[in-house]
Amino acid sequence: MPEICRVALVGCGKAKLKDHATARDLYTGNLFRAHLAEAEATTPHVYVVSALHGLVPLDEQVEPYDVALRGMRREERAAWGRQVVEALARRYPANTVELLVYAGRSYAEPLRDALAAGQLESWTLVEPLRGATQGARLRILAEASRMRVAARAPLRLPALEVEQPSGRRLYLFAVDGKQVPSFATVSRVRRTEGVLEGYQRPEVLAHVTAIREYMESAGALVPNAVVLAFDSRVRFEALPGEGEGARHGHLVIPRATAPDAPDAPGFIVDGQQRLAAVRDASVTAFPLACTGFVAETVGQQAEQFILVNSTKPLPKGLIHELLPSTTAALPAALERKRLPAQILARLNLDDGSSLRGLVITQTCPRSTGKTGGKHFSAVIKDTSLLSALEDSLADGTLYDLERTGAGVDAMVSRVSAWWAAVASTWPDAWARQPKESRLSHGAGVRALSLLMDAACHFLAQEGNATPIQGDFERELALVRDACAWTSGTWAFPSGTRRWNELQNTPKEVALLAQHLGAIYRERRAARQPARRARKVGTR
């Protein structure tokens, strides 16, 4: 199996020095500096990807410029992506390459498309911070930096040694749960040439999330002790004057060369899910009670492991509803969902919101659809709208609002105005169950949200940075007759599809979004000359 060559690509930033400098030093924005620090700390090969210059080595001199990928046409971004991938292919012609992209979607998508078109089958593209907002990225990267510089000195922990009738000794102590990966690892259950090895199951992510949510609360209490098995490198030093039986002293535990490394002196017998939750929890420290014993064989460890029990995790939807009520810094998995969850909650609960009561959540469950008058029951899945909001926060109109310092009120107002325009454009398709209207379906929700981003982009270019419902209605009128939400067929370039055949999969969402986007851009371009002529005539 060929060794993977890891290459980090750091997207350029708007903030720059006034004079030429190396690519490493030219860009001065906080997010660029954080992306670069993470890339250099974790990846052997690092480049800047410049909207103007393409692939740029860190030490190459670059003049300041004012070009952004988001301002380019789609074909220009595609050409840029091909240029960067071709430059990389020349530098790494015979390698299996993993590209780690520290940039927004406007950078990652052209690169991903270029990789696919270039038939580089052994190359992969990863976005380590995909979907995270700017603020979330900075917090995540700051925590990663803190973990890297953590001390590696042996731990010396106050402990109580208890000798049992069998002559075996137990060690009772407390330790910050975030430090455990530095000296203990998980013995994963596996088979090698038919022989069963290890004993631990994989992490149950939903279970871990549930525990982590609890640990991040103000009144968290975890009384159950974590059970750890140690090899002979761990030693107990009794205090002077201690006798037999139970003795006070210190447990000296050497650290591994890296978190969860195979040279760790400890193995987690019981408490894997709790420790994973502590590892990811957005708390500075979380001391845990621990019981340790020396066991050189996996069999001795497994004897204790079989007593482990598990609990039922919280539903994801409930976690999403709880997120807006939290204020502490969260790890990546939850941090990137907190702002979109807050916007979603406001859209679903605020008086005057066009989506009030329409989103299916744990506290607003699915009902029977349209009930008459202006009262509707929930018909849109929270996961669909949450994904749409995450996309916009990553690289759409909500990203622009966050970048300019606009608050949640402005974001909620923007999204509500858009969906109010959707409701007035297709009143017969509005607020109906997904099986009756693809407008309420995940594919429709996400595709229309992407169309909102495109409409806001064009309106902003014309000087309208604060569009209202009427502005959006004029934009949606361009695609009104192209939609088959409740009947008929979709006339896609690849062929026609019945109105209800669209599914909520990435491929189907992309198909619908690209179809509506292409029609919108074509018709908008066609009406531009007439609109400019009217403006001139009114002066």
XYZ file of C-alpha atoms in Angstrom:
539
model
C 0.000 0.000 0.000
C 1.623 3.300 -1.081
C 2.326 5.861 1.615
C -0.089 8.789 1.586
C 1.421 12.222 1.005
C -0.548 14.821 2.984
C -0.660 18.308 1.474
C -2.398 21.253 3.142
C -3.903 24.076 1.085
C -4.640 27.298 2.962
C -7.068 29.719 1.311
C -5.839 33.276 0.904
C -7.436 36.089 2.903
C -8.721 39.570 2.178
C -6.598 41.291 4.843
C -3.030 41.773 3.526
C 0.121 43.779 4.058
C 0.447 46.892 1.910
C 3.770 45.812 0.374
C 4.973 42.565 -1.190
C 5.922 39.762 1.165
C 6.179 35.994 1.251
C 2.887 34.152 0.973
C 3.390 33.043 4.577
C 3.443 36.672 5.784
C 1.331 38.583 3.237
C -2.079 37.616 4.610
C -2.789 39.097 8.034
C -6.338 37.986 8.869
C -6.906 36.017 12.079
C -8.565 33.120 10.263
C -5.749 32.787 7.719
C -3.134 32.855 10.488
C -5.052 30.168 12.446
C -5.503 27.996 9.331
C -1.794 28.304 8.511
C -0.691 27.464 12.057
C -2.844 24.323 12.085
C -1.642 23.261 8.638
C 2.049 23.707 9.473
C 1.674 21.883 12.785
C -0.042 18.837 11.306
C 0.978 18.562 7.652
C 4.453 18.259 6.067
C 3.589 20.051 2.808
C 1.766 23.399 2.984
C 0.809 25.889 0.265
C -1.348 28.962 -0.046
C -4.071 28.801 -2.697
C -4.450 32.318 -4.043
C -7.495 33.504 -5.985
C -5.116 35.363 -8.320
C -1.948 33.241 -8.407
C -3.234 29.709 -7.784
C -0.806 27.409 -5.932
C 1.800 29.477 -4.057
C 4.673 28.094 -1.910
C 4.847 29.722 1.516
C 8.211 31.390 0.866
C 7.310 32.813 -2.560
C 7.124 36.611 -2.790
C 3.644 37.924 -3.617
C 2.383 41.440 -4.344
C -0.839 42.593 -2.627
C -3.966 42.144 -4.782
C -7.736 42.422 -4.577
C -9.240 39.333 -6.211
C -11.689 36.876 -4.623
C -12.964 33.531 -5.890
C -16.486 34.322 -4.765
C -16.570 37.207 -7.239
C -15.656 34.987 -10.207
C -18.000 33.281 -12.624
C -18.420 29.532 -12.283
C -16.293 28.755 -15.328
C -13.524 31.004 -13.993
C -13.536 29.167 -10.666
C -13.450 25.849 -12.524
C -10.412 26.999 -14.531
C -8.753 28.126 -11.298
C -9.346 24.698 -9.745
C -7.819 22.932 -12.745
C -4.781 25.230 -12.609
C -4.152 24.436 -8.930
C -4.621 20.670 -9.333
C -2.349 20.581 -12.387
C 0.345 22.433 -10.422
C 0.012 19.933 -7.578
C 0.144 16.979 -9.973
C 3.444 18.278 -11.364
C 4.898 18.490 -7.858
C 3.603 15.084 -6.703
C 3.385 13.007 -9.901
C 3.665 9.507 -8.441
C 2.121 9.962 -5.031
C -1.113 9.021 -3.361
C -2.098 12.465 -2.122
C -4.530 13.626 0.551
C -5.372 17.309 0.140
C -6.454 19.063 3.322
C -8.242 22.277 2.390
C -8.377 25.013 5.024
C -10.741 27.365 3.200
C -14.396 27.940 2.378
C -16.617 26.138 -0.092
C -15.749 28.543 -2.932
C -12.187 27.157 -2.799
C -12.956 23.515 -2.052
C -15.592 22.893 -4.730
C -13.465 23.881 -7.776
C -10.622 21.770 -6.407
C -12.898 18.792 -5.810
C -14.356 19.095 -9.329
C -10.884 19.392 -10.835
C -9.718 16.249 -9.030
C -12.671 14.321 -10.416
C -12.140 15.633 -13.939
C -8.399 14.978 -13.789
C -8.945 11.287 -13.020
C -6.555 11.385 -10.077
C -8.050 8.281 -8.519
C -5.462 7.988 -5.768
C -6.005 11.586 -4.636
C -8.550 12.600 -2.010
C -9.725 15.970 -0.723
C -10.623 16.590 2.912
C -12.059 19.733 4.507
C -11.128 19.391 8.211
C -13.379 22.305 9.193
C -16.137 21.887 6.628
C -19.371 23.571 7.650
C -17.857 25.517 10.568
C -18.431 29.271 10.690
C -15.520 31.698 11.036
C -15.973 32.029 14.789
C -16.254 28.270 15.223
C -13.098 27.686 13.181
C -11.103 30.083 15.342
C -12.299 28.406 18.534
C -11.650 24.902 17.208
C -8.149 25.785 16.014
C -7.291 27.538 19.284
C -8.216 24.390 21.200
C -6.164 22.235 18.830
C -3.156 24.477 19.408
C -3.612 24.261 23.171
C -3.664 20.478 23.036
C -0.462 20.342 20.982
C 1.543 22.346 23.472
C 0.268 20.378 26.480
C 3.019 19.122 28.746
C 4.399 15.611 28.213
C 5.966 15.128 31.649
C 4.997 11.996 33.630
C 1.890 12.393 35.728
C 2.295 12.152 39.492
C -1.139 11.689 41.027
C -2.141 11.380 44.707
C -3.542 7.875 45.124
C -4.676 5.272 47.600
C -3.295 1.742 47.212
C -5.645 -0.995 48.420
C -4.434 -4.593 48.729
C -7.211 -7.160 48.349
C -7.268 -10.747 49.750
C -5.967 -12.135 46.445
C -2.841 -10.051 46.839
C -3.817 -7.891 43.847
C -3.550 -4.155 44.369
C -6.018 -1.469 43.318
C -5.134 2.199 42.934
C -7.829 4.779 43.644
C -7.137 8.248 42.294
C -8.608 11.221 40.443
C -7.394 12.700 37.164
C -8.574 15.264 34.646
C -10.419 13.224 32.023
C -8.840 15.310 29.261
C -5.409 13.997 30.298
C -6.292 10.307 30.080
C -5.529 9.979 26.311
C -1.954 11.009 27.125
C -1.345 7.791 29.066
C -4.158 5.342 28.252
C -5.542 3.977 25.020
C -8.380 1.710 23.917
C -7.831 -1.979 23.197
C -10.066 -2.272 20.124
C -11.700 -5.622 19.491
C -10.401 -7.118 16.226
C -9.248 -10.353 14.644
C -5.730 -10.998 13.400
C -5.432 -14.184 11.324
C -8.625 -15.449 12.940
C -7.517 -14.751 16.520
C -9.665 -12.392 18.593
C -7.655 -9.509 20.032
C -8.718 -6.606 22.211
C -12.134 -6.150 23.739
C -13.421 -2.596 23.291
C -16.277 -1.732 20.921
C -16.094 1.390 18.714
C -17.249 4.661 20.229
C -21.023 5.061 20.094
C -21.103 8.628 18.815
C -24.689 9.355 19.794
C -23.994 7.996 23.279
C -20.861 10.128 23.558
C -22.792 13.202 22.440
C -25.432 12.620 25.092
C -22.833 12.301 27.852
C -20.908 15.305 26.547
C -24.043 17.466 26.622
C -24.538 16.532 30.253
C -20.897 17.171 31.160
C -21.157 20.658 29.706
C -24.079 21.538 31.980
C -23.612 23.488 35.211
C -24.688 20.693 37.564
C -22.876 17.766 35.960
C -21.959 14.907 38.325
C -20.272 11.699 37.130
C -19.848 9.409 40.168
C -18.949 6.195 38.307
C -15.233 5.458 38.341
C -13.283 4.848 35.155
C -11.409 1.527 35.249
C -7.862 1.487 33.870
C -5.360 -1.337 33.457
C -1.647 -0.483 33.608
C 1.523 -2.259 32.607
C 4.587 -2.498 34.846
C 5.908 0.932 33.847
C 3.369 2.511 36.207
C 4.578 2.522 39.803
C 3.161 3.460 43.185
C 5.295 5.451 45.637
C 3.961 5.165 49.191
C 4.285 8.080 51.584
C 6.797 7.605 54.432
C 5.419 5.750 57.419
C 2.555 4.071 55.561
C 1.898 0.484 56.633
C 0.203 -2.462 54.945
C -3.364 -2.700 53.614
C -4.467 0.712 52.414
C -1.579 3.108 51.795
C -1.483 6.734 50.699
C 1.060 7.809 48.129
C 1.506 8.826 44.510
C 0.869 6.933 41.299
C 3.549 7.805 38.729
C 2.314 7.345 35.158
C 4.581 7.953 32.128
C 2.929 9.615 29.134
C 2.700 8.173 25.645
C 4.538 9.771 22.726
C 1.181 10.958 21.366
C -2.475 10.766 22.435
C -3.771 7.187 22.120
C -0.352 5.993 20.908
C 0.453 2.252 21.142
C 3.218 2.926 23.675
C 0.701 4.147 26.258
C 1.182 2.395 29.628
C -2.558 2.265 30.317
C -5.631 0.679 28.735
C -9.236 1.762 29.215
C -11.231 -1.157 30.598
C -14.450 0.638 31.565
C -15.451 4.217 30.757
C -14.589 4.536 27.066
C -17.721 6.536 26.233
C -17.335 8.802 29.278
C -13.722 9.546 28.430
C -14.597 10.249 24.798
C -17.241 12.681 26.024
C -14.760 14.433 28.331
C -12.240 14.583 25.493
C -14.726 16.457 23.293
C -16.551 18.439 25.975
C -16.139 22.207 25.928
C -14.879 22.402 29.494
C -11.361 23.326 30.586
C -11.074 20.226 32.772
C -13.308 17.485 34.152
C -11.819 15.461 37.036
C -12.948 11.841 37.132
C -12.681 9.158 39.785
C -10.519 6.257 38.587
C -9.683 2.750 39.674
C -6.468 1.259 38.330
C -4.747 -2.099 38.506
C -1.674 -3.684 36.953
C -2.490 -6.303 34.306
C -0.018 -7.361 31.662
C -2.491 -9.455 29.618
C -5.590 -8.548 27.651
C -7.424 -11.440 29.306
C -7.068 -9.867 32.739
C -8.396 -6.588 31.368
C -11.321 -8.279 29.580
C -12.495 -9.888 32.833
C -13.383 -6.409 34.066
C -14.632 -5.119 30.726
C -17.508 -7.606 30.459
C -19.228 -5.812 33.359
C -19.621 -2.581 31.363
C -23.155 -1.312 30.746
C -24.366 1.301 28.272
C -27.202 3.821 28.349
C -29.592 5.099 25.703
C -28.379 8.276 23.944
C -30.393 11.452 23.549
C -32.160 12.000 20.199
C -30.162 14.260 17.883
C -33.165 16.500 17.375
C -33.363 17.174 21.093
C -29.663 18.018 21.204
C -30.181 20.502 18.356
C -33.009 22.128 20.284
C -30.851 22.357 23.403
C -27.893 23.960 21.611
C -29.316 27.525 21.403
C -29.620 27.599 25.187
C -25.889 26.921 25.663
C -23.274 29.657 25.959
C -20.001 27.832 26.677
C -17.504 27.084 23.908
C -18.266 23.721 22.314
C -16.068 21.263 20.355
C -16.312 21.111 16.579
C -19.199 18.662 16.185
C -21.587 20.837 18.203
C -19.986 24.254 17.723
C -20.742 24.323 14.008
C -24.400 23.556 14.685
C -25.050 26.054 17.477
C -25.549 29.201 15.364
C -27.679 27.470 12.692
C -29.676 25.816 15.501
C -30.231 29.222 17.077
C -31.429 30.668 13.759
C -33.666 27.640 13.195
C -35.249 28.015 16.627
C -35.968 31.696 16.007
C -37.474 30.962 12.590
C -39.720 28.293 14.084
C -40.804 30.227 17.187
C -40.718 33.979 16.482
C -43.948 35.843 15.863
C -43.875 37.185 12.320
C -41.514 34.505 11.008
C -42.656 33.017 7.715
C -41.571 29.585 9.025
C -43.267 29.839 12.428
C -44.432 26.372 13.500
C -43.475 24.767 10.186
C -40.259 23.011 11.274
C -40.496 19.515 12.753
C -38.555 19.385 16.040
C -38.748 17.423 19.294
C -41.077 20.071 20.738
C -42.894 20.770 17.462
C -43.591 17.300 16.034
C -44.966 16.362 12.652
C -48.737 16.681 12.351
C -51.226 16.407 9.517
C -50.090 19.215 7.239
C -52.190 22.202 6.220
C -55.060 22.685 8.648
C -56.833 25.632 7.093
C -56.587 29.402 7.229
C -53.124 30.675 8.081
C -52.395 27.997 10.677
C -50.044 25.249 9.532
C -48.539 22.256 11.257
C -44.878 21.289 11.065
C -43.895 19.895 7.664
C -40.161 20.697 7.195
C -37.611 18.407 8.857
C -35.288 20.279 11.164
C -32.275 18.446 9.725
C -33.053 19.731 6.216
C -33.345 23.358 7.280
C -30.372 23.026 9.637
C -28.210 21.742 6.754
C -29.409 24.595 4.538
C -28.508 27.157 7.202
C -25.101 25.525 7.738
C -24.403 25.763 3.988
C -25.316 29.453 3.918
C -23.234 30.201 7.012
C -20.275 28.422 5.430
C -20.283 30.275 2.106
C -23.542 32.114 1.386
C -25.550 35.157 2.375
C -25.461 34.257 6.085
C -21.670 34.008 5.814
C -21.661 37.569 4.437
C -23.879 38.781 7.276
C -21.703 37.145 9.920
C -18.541 38.515 8.313
C -19.894 42.071 8.479
C -20.850 41.699 12.132
C -24.600 41.381 11.635
C -26.332 39.574 14.458
C -28.816 36.739 14.613
C -31.737 39.160 14.209
C -30.499 40.190 10.755
C -29.925 36.568 9.740
C -33.398 35.494 10.870
C -34.960 38.467 9.073
C -33.112 37.642 5.827
C -34.133 33.966 5.829
C -37.714 34.722 6.889
C -38.115 37.264 4.073
C -36.876 34.694 1.564
C -39.298 32.007 2.663
C -42.150 34.513 2.793
C -41.389 35.214 -0.867
C -41.323 31.461 -1.551
C -44.758 31.134 0.075
C -46.245 33.924 -2.056
C -44.602 32.609 -5.242
C -45.960 29.061 -4.842
C -48.944 29.359 -2.449
C -50.441 26.014 -3.491
C -47.192 24.185 -2.704
C -46.528 25.960 0.581
C -46.758 24.284 4.006
C -47.791 20.879 2.702
C -46.349 17.519 3.656
C -43.272 16.476 1.605
C -45.217 13.637 -0.005
C -47.642 16.282 -1.332
C -45.126 19.020 -2.178
C -41.407 18.768 -2.914
C -41.101 22.368 -1.744
C -41.310 21.102 1.872
C -39.049 18.160 1.051
C -35.385 18.185 2.017
C -34.324 18.536 -1.621
C -36.568 21.555 -2.141
C -35.576 23.242 1.106
C -31.846 22.941 0.459
C -32.050 23.833 -3.247
C -34.141 26.945 -2.567
C -31.755 27.968 0.209
C -28.849 27.808 -2.241
C -30.929 29.895 -4.660
C -31.366 32.448 -1.851
C -27.585 32.726 -1.596
C -27.315 33.325 -5.350
C -30.109 35.923 -5.332
C -28.548 37.829 -2.428
C -25.193 37.791 -4.207
C -26.611 39.353 -7.379
C -28.721 41.868 -5.475
C -25.682 42.928 -3.441
C -23.718 43.465 -6.655
C -26.470 45.883 -7.724
C -26.176 47.784 -4.448
C -29.061 46.112 -2.602
C -27.395 44.634 0.472
C -30.632 44.462 2.507
C -33.238 42.800 0.263
C -36.820 42.478 1.483
C -39.632 40.103 0.576
C -40.638 42.066 -2.531
C -37.092 41.924 -3.897
C -37.009 38.172 -3.407
C -40.411 37.735 -5.069
C -39.055 39.408 -8.216
C -36.050 37.067 -8.186
C -38.181 33.962 -7.648
C -40.514 34.969 -10.474
C -37.658 34.074 -12.826
C -37.935 30.374 -11.920
C -41.627 30.141 -10.980
C -42.735 28.328 -14.142
C -39.714 25.972 -14.080
C -40.765 24.289 -10.829
C -42.922 21.196 -10.420
C -43.396 21.078 -6.671
C -46.764 19.299 -6.544
C -47.422 17.912 -10.038
C -45.973 17.599 -13.530
C -42.341 16.956 -14.367
C -38.946 18.542 -13.894
C -37.198 19.291 -17.193
C -33.610 18.592 -16.173
C -30.864 18.704 -18.841
C -30.310 14.980 -18.226
C -33.983 14.188 -18.839
C -37.406 14.649 -17.291
C -38.303 13.464 -13.798
C -41.707 13.194 -12.175
C -42.340 15.872 -9.574
C -42.238 13.431 -6.642
C -39.211 11.390 -7.711
C -36.664 13.793 -6.213
C -34.978 12.403 -3.095
C -33.118 14.137 -0.288
C -29.658 12.870 -1.252
C -26.571 14.996 -2.001
C -26.766 14.031 -5.680
C -30.465 14.900 -6.018
C -30.102 18.142 -4.052
C -27.203 19.165 -6.313
C -29.230 18.258 -9.421
C -32.162 20.455 -8.381
C -29.989 23.299 -7.095
C -27.892 23.428 -10.272
C -31.020 23.258 -12.449
C -32.741 26.152 -10.671
C -29.487 28.105 -10.445
C -28.788 27.778 -14.167
C -32.307 28.913 -15.139
C -32.143 31.785 -12.658
C -28.798 33.068 -13.909
C -29.783 32.742 -17.567
C -33.070 34.595 -17.157
C -31.547 37.188 -14.885
C -28.843 37.937 -17.414
C -31.516 38.308 -20.109
C -33.447 40.926 -18.136
C -30.441 43.009 -17.110
C -30.247 45.318 -20.200
C -33.908 46.267 -19.907
C -33.533 47.047 -16.211
C -30.513 49.268 -16.853
C -32.368 51.095 -19.621
C -35.240 51.920 -17.254
C -32.809 53.299 -14.691
C -31.199 55.579 -17.252
C -34.580 56.795 -18.455
C -35.701 57.821 -14.979
C -32.808 60.136 -14.328
